[in-house]
Amino acid sequence: MTAELVPTIGLEVHMHLATRSKMFCGCRVAYDARPNSLVCPVCLGMPGVLPVMNKLAVELSVRMALALNCTIPDFAKWDRKHYYYPDLPKNYQISQYDQPLGINGYLDVETPAGTRRIGITRVHLEEDAGKLMHAEHGNYSIVDLNRTGTPLLEVVSEPDVRGAEEARLYAETLRQLAVYLGISYCNMQLGQMRCEPNVSLRIGAGPDGKPLYTPISELKNLNSFRSVERAVTFEIARHRQEYLADPGNYTLAKQGKSTRGWRDDEGISFLQRSKEEAHDYRYLPEPDLVPFVPERAWVEELRKNLPELPRARRERYIKMGLSEETADMLLAEAFVANFWDVFHETLEHHQGAGKWPIKRVLELANNWTLQDVRRALNEKTIDAPSLHAEFAKQLADLVVLVETGVINRNTGAEVFNKMIKAKLDLNPKSAAEIVKEENLAQTSDSSAIEAFVDQALAANAKAVEDYRGGKKASFGRLMGEAMKASGGKANPQLVKEILLKKLGG
Amino acid sequence: MALSKQEVLKVGTLSRIRLTEAEVEKFGTQLSAILGYVDKLRELDTRNVEPLAHALPIHNVLRPDEPRPSLTPEEALGGAPEAAGDFFRVPRVLDEGTSA
């Protein structure tokens, strides 16, 4: 009888930290710069240079470690990890070997089988290597060292993950946390987040009672969640097959650990380095960098300033009546959720204990935050720091103007853009000021609206005919023309009523 | 402690140095002498001594996250044995992907 084979998976996840400059030098971190234009003697590994730690990188790392429930040891140090490769000009990577910034944490991951608590072995900081590309013609490779020295956070999990889907969910949860906290942008296309699952199967107990495993394979540099799930699925099946074919030999004790690559287009993994070819990293303490000794008060300050974490906040939102989808959209970035919170509270307050149903308040907060604010963020007309509490309150005032019929929704969107522009011009204005100055208040005077409707009907005889002939889509056209005639200020509800009456008559 | 010939050759490989027979002999003797000295130090009782992470008694030397000017690609590539456009040019590497 075959023993049960239990997938035993740990993940190493690398993230570029959201800093402006590199880990040990002042070169800018950017992804679209001219090759080798963001390098200096420090990151080129010239002799005689002195690396100096980036304060923000250390702070972001400790924040992430705290969010992962890690212990922050009183002493952390740097080590050199040696390997010989053209993307690494010093021939060693500055990393942390035995005394990292964070240890012994966990991350709770929601899975279809319930919440799974995945242990975090360690969180450490290191520097990224450069980019090596192969020339299409000719027997050489080319190197761009702009990425060399980018602050790279590595989160190492315990082998607690039990399957391919769980591996993907773990990586996704980790990404959400890092983006939410502003630790990393985690853009996988840009290589800002890379996952390396270590896959093995627990075979059962050996003669001494200790568990036996299949040889560990480390899958290198997976850069999408989909490839994490596919590669782990493939690897579990491959281990099962190899083990069943040769149970006596296919064990960790006999074959050790190997490194494998993943070909996404073919959906297969392939051997890169066997145990015998494994790198001999020759770790040694980095003499050029002094240790980092975090002050307890500083760590506690960072802990205290962590926002409500995504999991708790999501639960709170769902209890409030938001859909899971909306909650997830808000939680994509902490500052959007923070903005929503203030905005929503202000709206509720405006209504002095429930003139609007709660449901309507939620709907308004969602619409404006996820449409208008999101759009402005995408178009980069506003940035995260602009979305402070004061602006949320001002936006709530604007929404009240729309909801009480002072201006219509389209004008509301226009006023929103003008508020942003005024803010950028350092001449901030309230919604009410803009409406007054530009005379944008909506017209609800039915005789005036009747005139706009008549104008639209007269100028669009064809559309009127089409409508009466059964082509109901022409209504929108006529509606638009009447609104245009009013300069966008007519109360759309009244326009609709009057138009229907006239067409029906 | 004497280093075996194989160990000397391995150190050579790790350092990307090709060693002649005579050099294996020469460096083997020298490296063994260094290890012998370390063995001598080992005789000291260090059970109650914290391992030293750094020779200087200072810590937390940090800089603010402020970008500073870099070299130009021309300057960066100026000292390289070979360049191709804005890139460093190196012998073709077959191993896929970075090891970082």
XYZ file of C-alpha atoms in Angstrom:
605
model
C 0.000 0.000 0.000
C 1.274 3.458 -0.862
C 1.524 6.018 1.873
C -0.422 9.219 1.440
C 1.656 11.861 -0.331
C 1.095 15.270 1.205
C 2.277 18.381 -0.657
C 4.605 20.357 1.579
C 5.294 23.756 0.101
C 7.145 26.816 1.306
C 7.369 30.044 -0.653
C 10.097 32.617 -1.000
C 8.652 35.877 -2.251
C 10.799 38.818 -3.359
C 9.440 42.361 -3.547
C 10.967 45.638 -4.665
C 10.399 48.182 -1.914
C 8.583 51.410 -2.759
C 11.618 53.655 -2.312
C 12.832 56.375 -4.632
C 16.502 55.472 -4.336
C 18.476 52.239 -4.154
C 19.361 50.207 -1.071
C 22.949 51.282 -0.532
C 23.446 54.256 -2.862
C 21.530 57.297 -4.085
C 20.791 56.058 -7.608
C 17.135 56.436 -8.528
C 14.905 53.353 -8.799
C 13.079 53.419 -12.149
C 12.007 50.894 -14.736
C 11.969 52.801 -17.988
C 15.313 54.595 -17.876
C 18.051 54.354 -20.471
C 20.164 51.238 -19.780
C 23.027 51.811 -17.345
C 21.976 55.390 -16.642
C 21.005 54.683 -12.991
C 24.329 53.361 -11.766
C 27.205 54.678 -9.666
C 30.458 53.329 -8.275
C 28.605 51.777 -5.295
C 26.104 49.683 -7.263
C 28.681 48.932 -9.950
C 30.802 47.326 -7.243
C 33.867 49.496 -7.770
C 36.690 48.962 -5.273
C 36.895 51.318 -2.310
C 33.252 52.418 -2.193
C 31.121 52.423 0.926
C 27.458 51.323 0.891
C 25.075 53.111 3.296
C 21.636 51.766 4.282
C 18.494 53.443 2.950
C 16.474 54.417 6.028
C 13.085 54.125 4.333
C 13.908 50.637 3.013
C 14.704 49.464 6.530
C 11.529 51.076 7.865
C 9.303 49.532 5.178
C 10.842 46.122 5.839
C 10.201 46.302 9.558
C 6.628 47.493 8.905
C 6.042 44.492 6.647
C 7.581 42.174 9.241
C 5.247 43.622 11.886
C 2.218 43.247 9.618
C 3.266 39.600 9.229
C 3.225 39.211 13.015
C 6.997 38.721 13.181
C 9.293 39.240 16.117
C 11.765 42.044 15.438
C 15.093 40.884 16.889
C 17.222 43.405 18.762
C 20.100 42.958 16.358
C 20.239 42.536 12.590
C 23.314 42.366 10.404
C 24.388 42.180 6.776
C 26.176 39.359 5.011
C 27.776 38.782 1.658
C 26.344 35.970 -0.436
C 28.834 35.073 -3.118
C 28.090 33.855 -6.569
C 29.624 34.517 -9.897
C 27.249 35.855 -12.489
C 27.430 38.836 -14.865
C 24.287 40.498 -13.459
C 26.065 40.933 -10.133
C 29.119 43.136 -10.591
C 30.492 42.708 -7.052
C 30.322 38.903 -7.316
C 28.401 38.946 -4.078
C 24.947 40.097 -3.090
C 24.503 42.003 0.142
C 21.859 40.074 2.051
C 21.019 38.949 5.562
C 22.017 35.421 6.461
C 21.553 34.493 10.098
C 20.271 37.692 11.715
C 17.418 39.110 9.602
C 15.082 42.003 10.409
C 12.042 39.858 11.233
C 11.475 36.235 12.330
C 8.698 33.836 13.413
C 5.528 35.413 12.036
C 2.450 34.212 10.207
C -0.031 35.208 7.541
C -3.682 34.141 7.615
C -4.918 33.184 4.170
C -8.578 32.727 3.220
C -9.022 29.558 1.189
C -12.080 27.600 0.057
C -11.231 25.206 2.907
C -11.321 28.026 5.462
C -8.644 30.233 6.989
C -5.151 28.766 6.795
C -2.377 30.160 8.983
C 0.925 30.026 7.103
C 4.050 30.460 9.204
C 6.584 33.105 8.198
C 10.114 31.925 8.869
C 11.830 35.216 8.221
C 11.701 38.597 6.526
C 15.015 39.937 5.330
C 16.343 42.741 3.212
C 18.797 42.460 0.352
C 19.706 44.072 -2.953
C 18.482 43.026 -6.379
C 20.819 42.073 -9.205
C 20.946 43.589 -12.702
C 19.297 42.351 -15.864
C 21.028 39.969 -18.184
C 19.786 39.560 -21.747
C 20.986 37.410 -24.555
C 21.920 39.054 -27.806
C 19.852 37.770 -30.711
C 22.866 37.546 -32.934
C 26.360 36.833 -31.822
C 27.791 34.773 -29.066
C 27.452 37.207 -26.195
C 25.053 38.513 -23.548
C 24.317 42.093 -22.558
C 23.823 43.543 -19.091
C 21.813 46.494 -17.782
C 22.731 47.317 -14.207
C 19.964 49.882 -13.503
C 18.176 47.322 -11.316
C 21.335 46.413 -9.402
C 21.007 47.490 -5.790
C 17.227 47.967 -5.809
C 15.950 47.290 -2.260
C 14.569 43.765 -2.283
C 12.508 42.344 0.551
C 12.381 38.572 0.855
C 9.565 36.906 2.776
C 10.224 33.226 3.482
C 7.325 31.034 4.590
C 7.349 27.809 6.547
C 6.515 24.694 4.481
C 2.902 25.019 5.618
C 1.254 25.361 2.204
C -0.597 22.217 1.137
C -1.469 22.704 -2.509
C -1.154 24.736 -5.701
C -4.259 26.850 -5.166
C -3.186 27.582 -1.610
C 0.250 28.635 -2.878
C -1.411 31.104 -5.230
C -3.757 32.419 -2.519
C -0.828 32.881 -0.146
C 1.061 34.917 -2.768
C -2.040 36.986 -3.564
C -2.713 37.694 0.116
C 0.895 38.705 0.626
C 0.711 41.029 -2.362
C -2.488 42.631 -1.125
C -0.887 43.315 2.249
C 2.284 44.799 0.733
C 0.430 47.052 -1.716
C -2.113 48.081 0.913
C 0.642 49.133 3.314
C 2.611 50.923 0.610
C 5.569 48.561 1.118
C 5.838 47.634 -2.551
C 3.932 48.333 -5.758
C 4.236 44.608 -6.555
C 3.841 45.114 -10.286
C 4.636 41.623 -11.494
C 5.190 42.607 -15.121
C 7.914 44.981 -13.939
C 9.457 42.232 -11.819
C 8.562 44.057 -8.591
C 7.268 40.792 -7.143
C 8.667 37.308 -7.848
C 7.646 34.012 -6.276
C 9.744 30.928 -5.700
C 7.831 27.936 -4.357
C 9.794 25.078 -2.772
C 7.852 21.920 -3.476
C 8.152 18.516 -1.823
C 5.777 15.703 -0.868
C 5.667 14.160 2.588
C 5.873 10.450 2.024
C 5.090 9.196 5.498
C 7.307 8.192 8.373
C 10.704 6.543 7.977
C 11.983 3.669 10.152
C 13.022 6.165 12.862
C 9.540 7.678 12.976
C 10.623 10.957 11.378
C 8.737 12.097 8.270
C 10.254 11.347 4.869
C 10.024 13.698 1.910
C 10.571 13.686 -1.830
C 13.556 15.836 -2.957
C 12.782 19.557 -2.670
C 12.542 21.432 -5.933
C 12.782 25.207 -5.907
C 10.900 26.818 -8.788
C 12.699 30.029 -9.700
C 11.329 33.476 -10.478
C 7.637 32.936 -11.191
C 6.188 36.287 -12.133
C 2.434 35.716 -12.178
C -0.037 34.169 -9.761
C -1.282 31.940 -12.525
C 2.186 30.540 -13.133
C 2.596 29.917 -9.382
C -0.519 27.751 -9.376
C 0.314 25.999 -12.647
C 3.963 25.365 -11.805
C 3.139 23.966 -8.360
C 0.383 21.762 -9.835
C 2.854 20.437 -12.377
C 5.555 19.900 -9.792
C 3.287 18.012 -7.364
C 2.261 15.641 -10.163
C 5.866 15.205 -11.260
C 7.011 14.381 -7.727
C 4.189 11.876 -7.322
C 5.103 10.157 -10.552
C 8.841 10.061 -9.839
C 8.248 8.771 -6.341
C 5.877 6.016 -7.412
C 8.326 4.933 -10.101
C 11.223 4.652 -7.653
C 10.100 4.953 -4.015
C 13.428 3.829 -2.597
C 15.480 6.500 -4.328
C 13.304 9.521 -4.843
C 13.774 10.969 -1.371
C 15.111 14.184 0.058
C 17.733 12.274 2.029
C 19.161 10.732 -1.155
C 18.742 13.518 -3.696
C 18.615 16.772 -1.748
C 17.386 19.985 -3.266
C 17.405 21.073 -6.901
C 16.584 24.294 -8.681
C 14.093 24.282 -11.554
C 12.889 26.790 -14.090
C 9.353 27.080 -15.442
C 8.416 27.358 -19.130
C 5.050 29.010 -19.027
C 4.232 28.525 -22.726
C 4.855 24.781 -22.563
C 3.578 24.350 -19.003
C 6.591 22.348 -17.840
C 9.384 22.740 -15.322
C 12.985 21.891 -16.185
C 16.119 21.199 -14.180
C 18.482 24.155 -13.761
C 20.837 22.960 -11.041
C 21.034 19.674 -9.192
C 22.303 19.314 -5.639
C 25.838 18.690 -6.891
C 25.822 21.895 -8.901
C 24.324 23.973 -6.100
C 26.036 27.290 -5.455
C 28.512 27.464 -2.626
C 27.555 30.913 -1.379
C 30.348 31.344 1.191
C 28.340 33.713 3.375
C 30.405 36.053 5.491
C 29.577 39.139 7.551
C 29.615 42.289 5.379
C 32.524 44.380 6.677
C 31.399 47.538 4.831
C 28.065 47.823 6.650
C 27.498 48.239 10.351
C 24.687 46.268 12.034
C 21.159 47.535 12.513
C 19.959 47.659 16.103
C 16.305 48.712 16.133
C 15.298 50.818 19.085
C 12.320 49.302 20.875
C 10.460 52.618 20.988
C 10.837 53.004 17.211
C 9.530 49.488 16.586
C 6.553 50.110 18.869
C 5.837 53.372 17.077
C 5.794 51.534 13.730
C 3.550 48.857 15.197
C 1.160 51.443 16.600
C 0.971 53.241 13.257
C 0.033 50.176 11.263
C -3.457 50.744 9.842
C -6.293 48.323 10.405
C -5.091 45.362 8.348
C -6.958 44.216 5.227
C -8.494 41.114 6.754
C -10.129 42.895 9.712
C -11.175 45.803 7.552
C -12.745 43.530 4.964
C -14.812 41.867 7.675
C -15.911 45.266 8.946
C -16.931 46.404 5.449
C -18.913 43.267 4.768
C -20.706 43.665 8.097
C -21.579 47.219 7.042
C -23.280 45.793 3.976
C -20.672 46.151 1.230
C -20.336 43.376 -1.306
C -17.106 41.351 -1.199
C -16.213 42.779 -4.580
C -16.590 46.386 -3.436
C -14.689 45.692 -0.223
C -11.799 44.220 -2.211
C -11.727 47.195 -4.558
C -11.511 49.610 -1.639
C -8.861 47.513 0.058
C -6.580 47.462 -2.952
C -4.759 50.425 -1.415
C -4.988 51.619 2.172
C -5.289 55.290 1.233
C -8.359 54.611 -0.916
C -10.003 52.756 1.960
C -8.996 55.531 4.387
C -10.531 58.086 2.057
C -13.700 56.046 1.782
C -13.978 55.803 5.572
C -13.857 59.573 6.122
C -16.039 60.241 3.107
C -18.643 57.767 4.215
C -18.678 59.048 7.803
C -19.037 62.624 6.625
C -21.930 61.732 4.354
C -23.646 59.942 7.167
C -23.069 62.899 9.466
C -24.417 65.297 6.834
C -27.631 63.455 6.972
C -27.971 63.976 10.694
C -28.950 60.452 11.655
C -30.446 58.898 8.629
C -32.351 61.119 6.243
C -30.841 58.933 3.594
C -31.021 55.199 4.034
C -27.679 53.657 4.984
C -27.750 51.738 1.757
C -27.859 54.950 -0.245
C -24.951 56.438 1.723
C -22.863 53.339 1.021
C -23.809 53.441 -2.624
C -22.796 57.095 -2.910
C -19.498 56.577 -1.109
C -18.698 53.625 -3.373
C -19.675 55.348 -6.587
C -17.670 58.468 -5.963
C -14.631 56.750 -4.468
C -14.412 53.928 -6.956
C -15.354 55.938 -10.040
C -14.427 59.601 -9.780
C -11.565 59.318 -7.306
C -10.224 56.156 -8.911
C -10.312 57.769 -12.345
C -8.436 60.828 -11.107
C -5.832 58.534 -9.542
C -5.458 56.575 -12.757
C -5.149 59.757 -14.765
C -2.665 60.963 -12.157
C -4.531 64.230 -11.650
C -4.415 63.451 -7.937
C -1.973 61.419 -5.894
C -2.245 59.480 -2.672
C -1.212 62.307 -0.313
C -3.973 64.529 -1.800
C -6.600 62.080 -0.646
C -6.477 63.304 2.919
C -9.396 63.549 5.307
C -10.059 67.223 4.499
C -10.521 66.452 0.821
C -12.852 63.576 1.674
C -15.008 66.017 3.622
C -15.033 68.490 0.732
C -16.056 65.739 -1.648
C -18.891 64.819 0.706
C -20.139 68.418 0.433
C -20.162 68.072 -3.336
C -22.129 64.842 -3.158
C -24.708 66.546 -0.981
C -25.120 69.222 -3.662
C -25.797 66.517 -6.227
C -28.105 64.503 -3.997
C -30.188 67.495 -3.001
C -30.645 68.449 -6.631
C -28.616 71.670 -6.629
C -26.531 70.324 -9.494
C -26.965 67.207 -11.613
C -24.608 64.214 -11.596
C -22.755 65.223 -14.763
C -22.136 68.704 -13.458
C -21.039 67.027 -10.226
C -18.296 65.160 -12.059
C -17.265 68.424 -13.702
C -17.153 70.249 -10.363
C -15.060 67.384 -8.970
C -12.473 67.937 -11.718
C -12.510 71.671 -11.036
C -11.961 71.048 -7.334
C -8.895 68.975 -8.140
C -7.606 71.605 -10.516
C -8.126 74.383 -7.968
C -6.286 72.231 -5.433
C -3.378 71.729 -7.814
C -3.275 75.482 -8.476
C -2.931 75.908 -4.708
C -6.172 77.813 -4.682
C -8.543 75.226 -3.231
C -12.254 75.923 -3.571
C -15.273 74.235 -2.119
C -17.878 72.673 -4.381
C -20.402 75.329 -3.402
C -17.965 78.107 -4.371
C -17.368 76.595 -7.784
C -21.082 76.100 -8.433
C -21.779 79.699 -7.474
C -18.847 81.270 -9.353
C -19.565 79.411 -12.555
C -23.316 79.500 -12.275
C -23.646 75.732 -12.553
C -26.735 75.225 -10.431
C -29.260 73.062 -12.144
C -32.449 74.435 -13.684
C -35.640 72.884 -12.388
C -37.868 75.589 -13.863
C -40.264 73.571 -16.036
C -41.088 76.384 -18.468
C -37.365 76.912 -19.154
C -36.876 73.171 -19.582
C -39.865 72.990 -21.918
C -38.130 75.550 -24.112
C -34.939 73.428 -24.220
C -36.991 70.343 -25.107
C -38.862 72.174 -27.868
C -35.552 73.362 -29.234
C -34.214 69.798 -29.320
C -37.384 68.444 -30.974
C -37.390 71.125 -33.643
C -33.746 70.593 -34.546
C -33.985 66.786 -34.702
C -37.061 65.963 -36.704
C -35.522 62.737 -37.974
C -34.926 61.409 -34.468
C -38.488 62.322 -33.482
C -39.805 60.424 -36.464
C -37.611 57.415 -35.675
C -38.816 57.400 -32.102
C -42.433 57.525 -33.074
C -41.751 54.805 -35.623
C -40.678 52.514 -32.785
C -36.933 53.190 -32.599
C -36.793 53.819 -28.855
C -33.029 54.349 -28.901
C -33.600 57.766 -30.444
C -34.863 58.941 -27.080
C -31.334 59.122 -25.710
C -30.279 61.292 -28.615
C -33.136 63.742 -27.993
C -32.489 63.736 -24.290
C -28.832 64.580 -24.920
C -29.768 67.400 -27.299
C -32.150 68.937 -24.753
C -29.489 68.733 -22.033
C -26.996 70.323 -24.408
C -29.428 73.143 -25.140
C -29.552 73.825 -21.383
C -25.760 73.981 -21.167
C -25.860 70.759 -19.128
C -27.672 72.464 -16.293
C -31.217 71.177 -16.698
C -32.553 68.742 -14.139
C -32.325 65.512 -16.151
C -35.339 63.982 -14.429
C -37.550 66.872 -15.496
C -36.136 66.862 -19.024
C -37.005 63.203 -19.271
C -40.564 63.704 -18.018
C -41.289 66.655 -20.298
C -39.707 64.972 -23.297
C -41.737 61.806 -22.764
C -44.913 63.818 -22.436
C -44.244 65.729 -25.624
C -43.262 62.672 -27.656
C -46.148 60.650 -26.314
C -48.621 63.404 -27.216
C 45.307 21.585 9.227
C 46.365 20.665 5.721
C 44.173 21.412 2.737
C 43.767 18.633 0.177
C 44.609 19.236 -3.452
C 40.929 18.945 -4.277
C 40.001 21.622 -1.766
C 42.576 23.988 -3.216
C 41.208 23.372 -6.708
C 37.668 24.029 -5.466
C 38.694 27.361 -3.956
C 40.326 28.133 -7.295
C 37.130 27.325 -9.180
C 35.023 29.449 -6.810
C 37.421 32.353 -7.352
C 37.473 31.791 -11.124
C 41.241 31.282 -11.064
C 42.929 28.578 -13.118
C 45.775 27.059 -11.099
C 48.879 25.299 -12.350
C 50.206 22.237 -10.526
C 52.944 24.358 -8.957
C 50.378 26.940 -7.785
C 48.165 24.266 -6.255
C 51.192 23.202 -4.258
C 52.188 26.750 -3.328
C 48.721 28.043 -2.388
C 47.876 24.781 -0.663
C 50.808 25.303 1.690
C 49.950 28.968 2.277
C 46.230 28.340 2.874
C 47.057 25.466 5.207
C 49.298 27.773 7.224
C 46.412 30.255 7.583
C 44.054 27.505 8.694
C 46.706 26.347 11.123
C 46.712 29.784 12.670
C 42.915 29.696 12.962
C 43.234 26.323 14.676
C 45.582 27.957 17.147
C 42.968 30.650 17.872
C 40.416 27.926 18.390
C 42.256 26.802 21.455
C 40.876 29.849 23.244
C 37.736 29.336 25.268
C 35.163 31.655 23.603
C 32.011 30.080 25.049
C 30.991 33.278 26.782
C 32.045 35.668 24.044
C 29.432 37.132 21.682
C 30.415 36.617 18.036
C 31.612 39.893 16.570
C 29.427 41.045 13.666
C 31.469 44.109 12.902
C 34.857 45.459 13.912
C 33.535 48.974 14.612
C 31.485 49.598 17.765
C 28.819 51.596 15.878
C 25.459 50.728 14.352
C 22.467 52.209 12.503
C 24.294 54.292 9.930
C 21.427 55.252 7.643
C 20.817 57.742 4.849
C 17.513 59.349 3.859
C 15.764 57.952 0.775
C 16.833 60.774 -1.531
C 17.935 60.132 -5.091
C 21.274 61.544 -6.155
C 22.750 61.894 -9.621
C 24.125 58.722 -11.205
C 26.891 58.271 -13.721
C 26.054 58.602 -17.405
C 25.992 55.345 -19.397
C 29.139 56.562 -21.149
C 30.925 56.988 -17.818
C 29.545 53.696 -16.490
C 30.672 51.756 -19.556
C 33.961 53.654 -19.881
C 35.949 51.152 -17.860
C 34.238 48.022 -19.166
C 36.299 45.598 -21.260
C 33.447 45.419 -23.787
C 30.202 47.276 -24.422
C 27.320 46.936 -26.885
C 25.367 50.157 -27.228
C 24.283 51.221 -23.736
C 24.933 47.733 -22.352
C 27.857 45.918 -20.822
C 28.813 43.076 -23.099
C 29.793 39.761 -21.534
C 30.496 36.228 -22.758
C 27.254 34.422 -23.516
C 25.694 32.934 -20.394
C 23.637 29.804 -20.872
C 22.153 29.462 -17.406
C 18.606 30.834 -17.488
C 17.640 33.688 -15.265
C 19.277 35.473 -12.408
C 20.254 33.748 -9.201
C 19.285 36.624 -6.911
